[in-house]
Coordinates of C-alpha atoms in Angstrom, one line a residue:
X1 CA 26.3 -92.7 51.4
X2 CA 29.8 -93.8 52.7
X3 CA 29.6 -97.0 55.2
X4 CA 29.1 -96.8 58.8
X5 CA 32.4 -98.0 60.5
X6 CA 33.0 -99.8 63.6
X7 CA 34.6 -97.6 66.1
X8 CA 37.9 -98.9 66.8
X9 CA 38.2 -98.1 70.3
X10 CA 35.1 -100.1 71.3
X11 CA 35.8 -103.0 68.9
X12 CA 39.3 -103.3 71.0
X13 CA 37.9 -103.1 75.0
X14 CA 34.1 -104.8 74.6
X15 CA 33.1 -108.4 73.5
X16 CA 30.2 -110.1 73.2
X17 CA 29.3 -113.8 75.4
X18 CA 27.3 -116.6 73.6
X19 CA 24.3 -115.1 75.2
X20 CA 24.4 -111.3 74.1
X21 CA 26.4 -110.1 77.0
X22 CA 28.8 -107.5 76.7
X23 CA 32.0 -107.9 78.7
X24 CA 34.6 -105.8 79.7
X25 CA 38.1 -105.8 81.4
X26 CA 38.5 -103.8 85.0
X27 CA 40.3 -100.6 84.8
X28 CA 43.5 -100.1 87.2
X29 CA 45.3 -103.4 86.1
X30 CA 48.1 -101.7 83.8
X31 CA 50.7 -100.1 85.5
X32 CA 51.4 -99.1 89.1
X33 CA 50.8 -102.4 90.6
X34 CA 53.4 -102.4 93.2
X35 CA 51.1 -100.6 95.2
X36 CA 48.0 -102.5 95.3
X37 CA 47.5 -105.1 97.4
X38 CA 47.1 -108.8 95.9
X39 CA 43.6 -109.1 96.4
X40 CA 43.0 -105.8 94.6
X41 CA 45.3 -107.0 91.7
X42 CA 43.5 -110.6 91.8
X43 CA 40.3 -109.1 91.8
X44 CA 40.9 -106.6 89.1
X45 CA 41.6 -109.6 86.8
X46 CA 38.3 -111.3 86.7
X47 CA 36.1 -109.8 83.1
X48 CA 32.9 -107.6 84.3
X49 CA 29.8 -107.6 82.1
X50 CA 28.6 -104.3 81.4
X51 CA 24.6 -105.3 81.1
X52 CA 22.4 -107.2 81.0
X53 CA 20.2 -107.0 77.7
X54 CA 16.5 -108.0 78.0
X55 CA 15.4 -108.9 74.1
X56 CA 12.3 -106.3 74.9
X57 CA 14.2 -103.9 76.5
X58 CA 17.3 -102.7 75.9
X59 CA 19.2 -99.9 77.3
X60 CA 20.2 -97.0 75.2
X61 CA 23.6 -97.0 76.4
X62 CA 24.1 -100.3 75.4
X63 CA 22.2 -100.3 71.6
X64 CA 25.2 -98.1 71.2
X65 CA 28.1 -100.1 72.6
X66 CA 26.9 -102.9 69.9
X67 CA 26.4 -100.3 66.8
X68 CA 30.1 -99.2 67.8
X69 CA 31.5 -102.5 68.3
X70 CA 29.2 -104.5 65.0
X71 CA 28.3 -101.5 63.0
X72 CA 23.8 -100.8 63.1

């Protein structure tokens, strides 16, 4: 059986904290920026955490934003 790979894509836009978190970037910071207003732009740099994982619980959505990222 050929080996599970790490999806690219997820490997490049998620990263784990010390503490299992997973963060992400905020969308809308790329191009167009003469637009938005400062605070939106200084706003939209701060990193968002997607969820928090329970070790009992965790959420199916993000089991598979880990496999993608790690591999199972």
């Amino acid at each position: 059986m050929p080996k599970v790979k790490t999806n690219s894509g997820a490997k490049k836009r998620f990263s784990l904290t010390g503490t299992g978190k997973i963060k992400r970037k905020h969308a809308y910071k790329s191009h167009i920026l003469t637009k938005k207003t400062k605070k939106q732009k200084r706003n939209l740099t701060h990193v968002a955490i997607v969820a928090v994982v329970r070790r009992s619980c965790r959420s199916p959505v993000v089991t598979l934003v880990v496999v993608l990222m790690y591999g199972p």
